Amino acid sequence: MPALKDKCNLCRREGEKLYLKGERCFTTKCAIVKRNFLPGVHGPSAQRRKETDYGKQLRAKQSAKRLYGLKERQFSNYIHAAMKKRENTKEMLMNFLESRLDNVVYRLGLVTSRAAARQFVGHCFVRVNDKKVNIPSYLVKPGEIISINQVKINKKIINDIRERIKAKEVPVWFSLDKQKLEAKVISKPQLAQGEKQIDLKSIIEFYSR
């Protein structure tokens, strides 16, 4: 993944917010607010070219990959796995992306970005069915209980999490107990519950070429 200082350039390159810096993305410090033009020395005067179908598909793929913080191999593996399923390919792809444990931690509001969620999981702060899971790509399943290791996390972080999730609206495929800081996966994520800015049709067309 790029250094933190370079993450804003990814958003500027895509021309939209990818929410890579957590809370900063919701303030006036956001790069899209301050410098809404292409990165680089010619950025302020450069114009976005009219893209071909291939270009649009490539941008859709890059945008989704960066949004979820995945490398090319990880992302393409999800695409090809979704294509092999008998179910709707778009539905399956969104299922894979949204069911990742790091994404779940982010969606629940325990952290402010997916990058922070990967660290959170990697530091063994998360438990699934009361068992330590430190693999960000772990795919959660209906019926599983997601909780945090409150013994390992200091009280300030716990208090910050409690404050953050007070008004947090979580996806309907979760049931979140804000007092216990514990969530149950009650169903698979549905297509309409994923990131709405992702062009799944273009992404699938890109890998089907």
Coordinates of N, CA, C and O in Angstrom, one line a residue, residues 3-125:
A3 N 2.4 5.0 0.9 CA 2.6 5.8 2.2 C 1.4 6.6 2.4 O 0.7 7.1 1.5
L4 N 1.2 7.0 3.7 CA 0.0 7.8 4.1 C -0.1 9.1 3.3 O -1.2 9.5 2.9
K5 N 1.1 9.7 3.1 CA 1.1 11.0 2.4 C 0.6 10.9 0.9 O 0.3 11.9 0.3
D6 N 0.8 9.7 0.4 CA 0.4 9.5 -1.0 C -1.0 9.1 -1.2 O -1.5 9.0 -2.4
K7 N -1.7 8.7 -0.2 CA -3.1 8.2 -0.3 C -4.0 9.2 -0.9 O -4.9 8.9 -1.7
C8 N -3.9 10.5 -0.6 CA -4.7 11.5 -1.2 C -4.6 11.6 -2.7 O -5.5 11.9 -3.4
N9 N -3.4 11.3 -3.2 CA -3.2 11.3 -4.6 C -4.0 10.3 -5.3 O -4.4 10.4 -6.5
L10 N -4.2 9.1 -4.6 CA -5.1 8.1 -5.2 C -6.5 8.6 -5.4 O -7.1 8.3 -6.5
C11 N -7.0 9.3 -4.4 CA -8.4 9.9 -4.6 C -8.4 10.9 -5.7 O -9.3 10.9 -6.5
R12 N -7.4 11.7 -5.8 CA -7.3 12.8 -6.8 C -7.2 12.1 -8.2 O -7.8 12.6 -9.1
R13 N -6.5 11.1 -8.3 CA -6.3 10.4 -9.6 C -7.7 9.8 -10.0 O -8.0 9.8 -11.2
E14 N -8.5 9.3 -9.1 CA -9.8 8.7 -9.4 C -10.8 9.7 -9.5 O -11.9 9.5 -10.0
G15 N -10.6 10.9 -9.0 CA -11.6 12.0 -9.1 C -12.7 11.9 -8.1 O -13.8 12.5 -8.3
E16 N -12.5 11.1 -7.0 CA -13.6 10.8 -6.0 C -12.9 10.4 -4.7 O -11.8 10.0 -4.7
K17 N -13.7 10.6 -3.6 CA -13.2 10.2 -2.3 C -13.2 8.6 -2.2 O -14.2 8.0 -2.5
L18 N -12.1 8.1 -1.8 CA -11.9 6.7 -1.5 C -11.9 6.4 0.0 O -11.8 5.3 0.5
Y19 N -11.9 7.5 0.8 CA -12.0 7.4 2.3 C -10.8 6.6 2.8 O -11.0 5.7 3.7
L20 N -9.6 6.9 2.4 CA -8.4 6.2 2.8 C -7.8 6.8 4.0 O -6.9 6.1 4.6
K21 N -8.2 8.0 4.5 CA -7.6 8.6 5.6 C -8.6 8.7 6.8 O -8.4 9.6 7.7
G22 N -9.6 8.0 6.8 CA -10.6 8.0 7.9 C -11.3 9.3 8.1 O -11.8 9.9 7.2
E23 N -11.2 9.8 9.3 CA -12.0 11.0 9.7 C -11.6 12.3 8.9 O -12.4 13.1 8.6
R24 N -10.3 12.3 8.5 CA -9.8 13.5 7.7 C -10.6 13.6 6.4 O -10.8 14.8 5.9
C25 N -11.1 12.5 5.8 CA -11.9 12.6 4.6 C -13.2 13.3 4.7 O -13.8 13.7 3.7
F26 N -13.7 13.5 5.9 CA -14.9 14.1 6.2 C -14.8 15.6 6.6 O -15.7 16.2 7.0
T27 N -13.5 16.1 6.5 CA -13.3 17.5 6.9 C -12.9 18.3 5.6 O -12.7 17.7 4.5
T28 N -12.7 19.6 5.8 CA -12.2 20.5 4.7 C -10.8 20.2 4.4 O -10.3 20.8 3.4
K29 N -10.1 19.4 5.2 CA -8.7 19.1 4.8 C -8.6 18.0 3.8 O -7.5 17.7 3.3
C30 N -9.7 17.4 3.4 CA -9.7 16.4 2.4 C -9.1 16.9 1.1 O -9.4 18.0 0.7
A31 N -8.3 16.1 0.4 CA -7.6 16.6 -0.8 C -8.6 16.9 -1.9 O -8.4 17.8 -2.7
I32 N -9.7 16.1 -2.0 CA -10.7 16.4 -3.0 C -11.3 17.7 -2.8 O -11.7 18.4 -3.8
V33 N -11.4 18.2 -1.6 CA -12.0 19.5 -1.3 C -11.0 20.6 -1.6 O -11.3 21.6 -2.2
K34 N -9.7 20.4 -1.2 CA -8.7 21.4 -1.3 C -8.0 21.5 -2.7 O -7.7 22.5 -3.2
R35 N -7.8 20.3 -3.3 CA -7.1 20.2 -4.6 C -7.7 19.2 -5.5 O -7.2 18.2 -5.8
N36 N -8.9 19.5 -6.0 CA -9.7 18.6 -6.8 C -9.2 18.7 -8.3 O -9.9 19.1 -9.2
F37 N -8.0 18.3 -8.5 CA -7.4 18.1 -9.8 C -6.4 17.0 -9.8 O -6.0 16.5 -8.7
L38 N -6.0 16.6 -10.9 CA -5.0 15.5 -11.0 C -3.7 15.7 -10.3 O -3.2 16.9 -10.3
P39 N -3.1 14.8 -9.7 CA -1.8 15.0 -9.0 C -0.7 15.2 -10.0 O -0.9 14.9 -11.2
G40 N 0.4 15.7 -9.6 CA 1.5 16.0 -10.5 C 1.7 17.5 -10.8 O 0.8 18.3 -10.5
V41 N 2.8 17.8 -11.4 CA 3.2 19.2 -11.7 C 2.2 19.8 -12.7 O 2.0 21.1 -12.7
H42 N 1.6 19.0 -13.5 CA 0.7 19.6 -14.5 C -0.8 19.4 -14.1 O -1.7 19.8 -14.9
G43 N -1.0 19.0 -12.9 CA -2.3 18.7 -12.4 C -3.3 19.8 -12.5 O -4.4 19.7 -13.0
P44 N -2.9 21.1 -12.0 CA -3.9 22.2 -12.0 C -4.4 22.5 -13.4 O -5.6 22.9 -13.6
S45 N -3.6 22.4 -14.4 CA -3.9 22.7 -15.8 C -4.4 21.6 -16.6 O -4.9 21.7 -17.7
A46 N -4.1 20.3 -16.1 CA -4.5 19.1 -16.9 C -5.9 18.9 -16.9 O -6.6 19.2 -16.0
Q47 N -6.4 18.4 -18.0 CA -7.8 18.1 -18.2 C -8.0 16.6 -18.3 O -7.1 15.9 -18.9
R48 N -9.0 16.0 -17.6 CA -9.3 14.6 -17.7 C -9.7 14.3 -19.1 O -10.7 14.8 -19.7
R49 N -9.0 13.3 -19.7 CA -9.3 12.9 -21.1 C -10.6 12.1 -21.1 O -11.0 11.4 -20.2
K50 N -11.3 12.2 -22.3 CA -12.5 11.4 -22.5 C -12.0 9.9 -22.6 O -11.2 9.6 -23.4
E51 N -12.5 9.1 -21.7 CA -12.0 7.7 -21.6 C -12.7 6.8 -22.6 O -13.9 6.9 -22.8
T52 N -12.0 5.8 -23.0 CA -12.6 4.7 -23.8 C -13.3 3.8 -22.9 O -13.2 3.9 -21.7
D53 N -14.0 2.8 -23.4 CA -14.7 1.8 -22.6 C -13.6 1.0 -21.7 O -13.9 0.8 -20.6
Y54 N -12.5 0.7 -22.4 CA -11.4 0.0 -21.6 C -10.9 0.9 -20.5 O -10.7 0.4 -19.3
G55 N -10.8 2.2 -20.8 CA -10.3 3.1 -19.7 C -11.2 3.2 -18.6 O -10.8 3.3 -17.4
K56 N -12.5 3.3 -18.9 CA -13.5 3.3 -17.8 C -13.5 2.1 -17.0 O -13.6 2.1 -15.7
Q57 N -13.4 0.9 -17.6 CA -13.3 -0.3 -16.9 C -12.1 -0.4 -16.0 O -12.1 -0.8 -14.9
L58 N -11.0 0.1 -16.5 CA -9.7 0.1 -15.8 C -9.8 1.0 -14.6 O -9.4 0.6 -13.4
R59 N -10.4 2.2 -14.7 CA -10.6 3.1 -13.6 C -11.5 2.5 -12.6 O -11.3 2.7 -11.4
A60 N -12.6 1.9 -13.0 CA -13.5 1.3 -12.1 C -12.8 0.2 -11.2 O -13.0 0.1 -10.0
K61 N -12.0 -0.6 -11.9 CA -11.2 -1.6 -11.2 C -10.2 -1.0 -10.2 O -10.2 -1.5 -9.0
Q62 N -9.5 0.0 -10.6 CA -8.5 0.6 -9.8 C -9.2 1.3 -8.6 O -8.7 1.2 -7.4
S63 N -10.3 1.9 -8.8 CA -11.0 2.6 -7.8 C -11.5 1.7 -6.7 O -11.3 1.9 -5.5
A64 N -12.1 0.5 -7.1 CA -12.6 -0.5 -6.1 C -11.4 -1.1 -5.4 O -11.5 -1.3 -4.2
K65 N -10.4 -1.4 -6.1 CA -9.2 -2.1 -5.5 C -8.6 -1.2 -4.4 O -8.3 -1.7 -3.3
R66 N -8.5 0.1 -4.7 CA -7.9 1.0 -3.7 C -8.9 1.3 -2.6 O -8.4 1.5 -1.5
L67 N -10.1 1.4 -2.9 CA -11.1 1.6 -1.8 C -11.1 0.5 -0.8 O -11.1 0.8 0.4
Y68 N -11.0 -0.7 -1.2 CA -10.9 -1.8 -0.2 C -9.5 -2.1 0.2 O -9.3 -3.0 1.1
G69 N -8.5 -1.4 -0.3 CA -7.1 -1.6 0.1 C -6.5 -3.0 -0.3 O -5.8 -3.6 0.5
L70 N -6.8 -3.4 -1.5 CA -6.4 -4.7 -1.9 C -5.3 -4.6 -3.0 O -5.3 -3.7 -3.8
K71 N -4.4 -5.6 -3.1 CA -3.5 -5.7 -4.1 C -4.1 -6.4 -5.3 O -5.2 -7.0 -5.2
E72 N -3.5 -6.3 -6.5 CA -4.0 -6.8 -7.7 C -4.4 -8.3 -7.6 O -5.4 -8.8 -8.0
R73 N -3.4 -9.1 -7.1 CA -3.7 -10.5 -7.0 C -4.9 -10.9 -6.1 O -5.7 -11.7 -6.5
Q74 N -5.0 -10.2 -5.0 CA -6.1 -10.4 -4.1 C -7.4 -10.1 -4.8 O -8.4 -10.9 -4.7
F75 N -7.4 -8.9 -5.4 CA -8.7 -8.5 -6.0 C -9.1 -9.4 -7.2 O -10.2 -9.8 -7.3
S76 N -8.1 -9.7 -8.1 CA -8.4 -10.6 -9.2 C -8.9 -12.0 -8.8 O -9.7 -12.6 -9.4
N77 N -8.3 -12.4 -7.6 CA -8.8 -13.7 -7.1 C -10.3 -13.7 -6.8 O -11.0 -14.7 -7.0
Y78 N -10.7 -12.6 -6.2 CA -12.1 -12.5 -5.8 C -13.0 -12.4 -7.1 O -14.0 -13.0 -7.2
I79 N -12.5 -11.7 -8.1 CA -13.2 -11.6 -9.4 C -13.4 -13.0 -10.0 O -14.5 -13.4 -10.3
H80 N -12.3 -13.7 -10.1 CA -12.4 -15.0 -10.8 C -13.2 -16.0 -9.9 O -13.9 -16.9 -10.5
A81 N -13.1 -15.9 -8.6 CA -13.9 -16.8 -7.8 C -15.4 -16.5 -7.9 O -16.2 -17.4 -8.0
A82 N -15.7 -15.2 -8.0 CA -17.1 -14.8 -8.2 C -17.7 -15.3 -9.6 O -18.8 -15.7 -9.7
M83 N -16.8 -15.3 -10.6 CA -17.2 -15.7 -11.9 C -17.5 -17.2 -12.0 O -18.3 -17.6 -12.9
K84 N -16.8 -17.9 -11.2 CA -17.0 -19.4 -11.2 C -18.3 -19.8 -10.5 O -18.7 -21.0 -10.7
K85 N -18.8 -19.0 -9.7 CA -20.1 -19.3 -8.9 C -21.3 -19.3 -9.8 O -21.3 -18.6 -10.8
R86 N -22.3 -20.1 -9.5 CA -23.5 -20.1 -10.3 C -24.4 -18.9 -9.9 O -25.3 -18.5 -10.7
E87 N -24.1 -18.3 -8.8 CA -24.9 -17.1 -8.4 C -24.6 -15.9 -9.2 O -23.6 -15.9 -10.0
N88 N -25.3 -14.8 -9.0 CA -25.1 -13.6 -9.7 C -23.6 -13.1 -9.4 O -23.2 -13.0 -8.3
T89 N -22.9 -12.8 -10.5 CA -21.4 -12.5 -10.3 C -21.2 -11.2 -9.5 O -20.4 -11.1 -8.6
K90 N -22.1 -10.2 -9.8 CA -21.9 -9.0 -9.0 C -22.2 -9.2 -7.6 O -21.5 -8.6 -6.7
E91 N -23.3 -9.9 -7.3 CA -23.6 -10.2 -5.9 C -22.5 -11.0 -5.2 O -22.2 -10.6 -4.0
M92 N -21.9 -11.9 -5.8 CA -20.9 -12.7 -5.2 C -19.6 -11.9 -5.0 O -18.9 -12.0 -3.9
L93 N -19.3 -11.0 -5.9 CA -18.1 -10.2 -5.8 C -18.3 -9.2 -4.6 O -17.4 -9.1 -3.8
M94 N -19.4 -8.6 -4.5 CA -19.7 -7.7 -3.4 C -19.7 -8.5 -2.1 O -19.2 -8.0 -1.0
N95 N -20.2 -9.7 -2.1 CA -20.2 -10.6 -0.9 C -18.7 -10.8 -0.4 O -18.4 -10.7 0.8
F96 N -17.8 -11.1 -1.3 CA -16.4 -11.4 -1.0 C -15.8 -10.1 -0.4 O -15.2 -10.2 0.7
L97 N -16.0 -9.0 -1.0 CA -15.4 -7.7 -0.6 C -15.9 -7.3 0.8 O -15.2 -6.9 1.7
E98 N -17.2 -7.3 0.9 CA -17.9 -6.8 2.2 C -17.7 -7.8 3.4 O -17.7 -7.4 4.5
S99 N -17.5 -9.1 3.1 CA -17.4 -10.1 4.2 C -16.0 -10.2 4.7 O -15.8 -10.9 5.7
R100 N -15.0 -9.5 4.2 CA -13.7 -9.5 4.7 C -13.7 -8.9 6.1 O -14.4 -8.0 6.4
L101 N -12.9 -9.5 7.0 CA -12.9 -9.1 8.4 C -12.5 -7.7 8.6 O -13.1 -7.0 9.4
D102 N -11.5 -7.2 7.8 CA -11.1 -5.9 8.0 C -12.2 -4.9 7.6 O -12.4 -3.9 8.2
N103 N -12.9 -5.2 6.5 CA -14.0 -4.4 6.1 C -15.1 -4.4 7.1 O -15.8 -3.4 7.4
V104 N -15.4 -5.6 7.7 CA -16.4 -5.7 8.8 C -16.1 -4.8 10.0 O -16.9 -4.0 10.5
V105 N -14.8 -4.8 10.4 CA -14.4 -3.9 11.5 C -14.6 -2.5 11.2 O -15.0 -1.7 12.0
Y106 N -14.3 -2.1 9.9 CA -14.5 -0.7 9.5 C -16.0 -0.4 9.4 O -16.4 0.7 9.9
R107 N -16.8 -1.3 8.9 CA -18.2 -1.0 8.7 C -18.9 -0.9 10.1 O -19.9 -0.2 10.2
L108 N -18.4 -1.6 11.1 CA -19.0 -1.5 12.4 C -18.6 -0.2 13.1 O -19.2 0.1 14.2
G109 N -17.7 0.5 12.6 CA -17.3 1.8 13.2 C -16.2 1.6 14.3 O -15.9 2.6 15.0
L110 N -15.6 0.5 14.4 CA -14.6 0.3 15.4 C -13.3 1.1 15.1 O -12.6 1.4 16.0
V111 N -13.1 1.3 13.8 CA -12.0 2.2 13.4 C -12.5 3.1 12.3 O -13.6 3.0 11.9
T112 N -11.6 4.0 11.9 CA -12.1 5.1 11.0 C -11.7 4.8 9.5 O -12.1 5.6 8.6
S113 N -10.9 3.8 9.2 CA -10.5 3.5 7.8 C -10.3 2.0 7.7 O -10.0 1.3 8.7
R114 N -10.3 1.6 6.5 CA -10.0 0.1 6.2 C -8.5 -0.2 6.5 O -8.1 -1.3 6.9
A115 N -7.6 0.8 6.3 CA -6.2 0.6 6.6 C -6.0 0.4 8.1 O -5.3 -0.5 8.5
A116 N -6.7 1.2 8.9 CA -6.7 1.1 10.3 C -7.3 -0.3 10.7 O -6.8 -0.9 11.7
A117 N -8.3 -0.7 10.0 CA -8.9 -2.0 10.3 C -8.0 -3.2 10.1 O -8.0 -4.1 10.9
R118 N -7.2 -3.1 9.1 CA -6.2 -4.2 8.8 C -5.2 -4.2 10.0 O -4.8 -5.3 10.4
Q119 N -4.7 -3.1 10.5 CA -3.8 -3.1 11.6 C -4.5 -3.6 12.9 O -3.9 -4.4 13.6
F120 N -5.7 -3.2 13.0 CA -6.5 -3.6 14.2 C -6.7 -5.1 14.2 O -6.5 -5.7 15.3
V121 N -7.0 -5.7 13.1 CA -7.1 -7.2 13.0 C -5.7 -7.8 13.2 O -5.6 -8.8 13.9
G122 N -4.7 -7.3 12.5 CA -3.4 -7.8 12.6 C -2.8 -7.8 14.0 O -1.9 -8.7 14.3
H123 N -3.2 -6.9 14.8 CA -2.7 -6.8 16.2 C -3.4 -7.7 17.2 O -3.3 -7.6 18.4
C124 N -4.3 -8.6 16.6 CA -5.1 -9.5 17.4 C -6.1 -8.9 18.3 O -6.3 -9.4 19.4
F125 N -6.6 -7.7 17.9 CA -7.6 -7.0 18.7 C -9.0 -7.6 18.5 O -10.0 -7.2 19.1

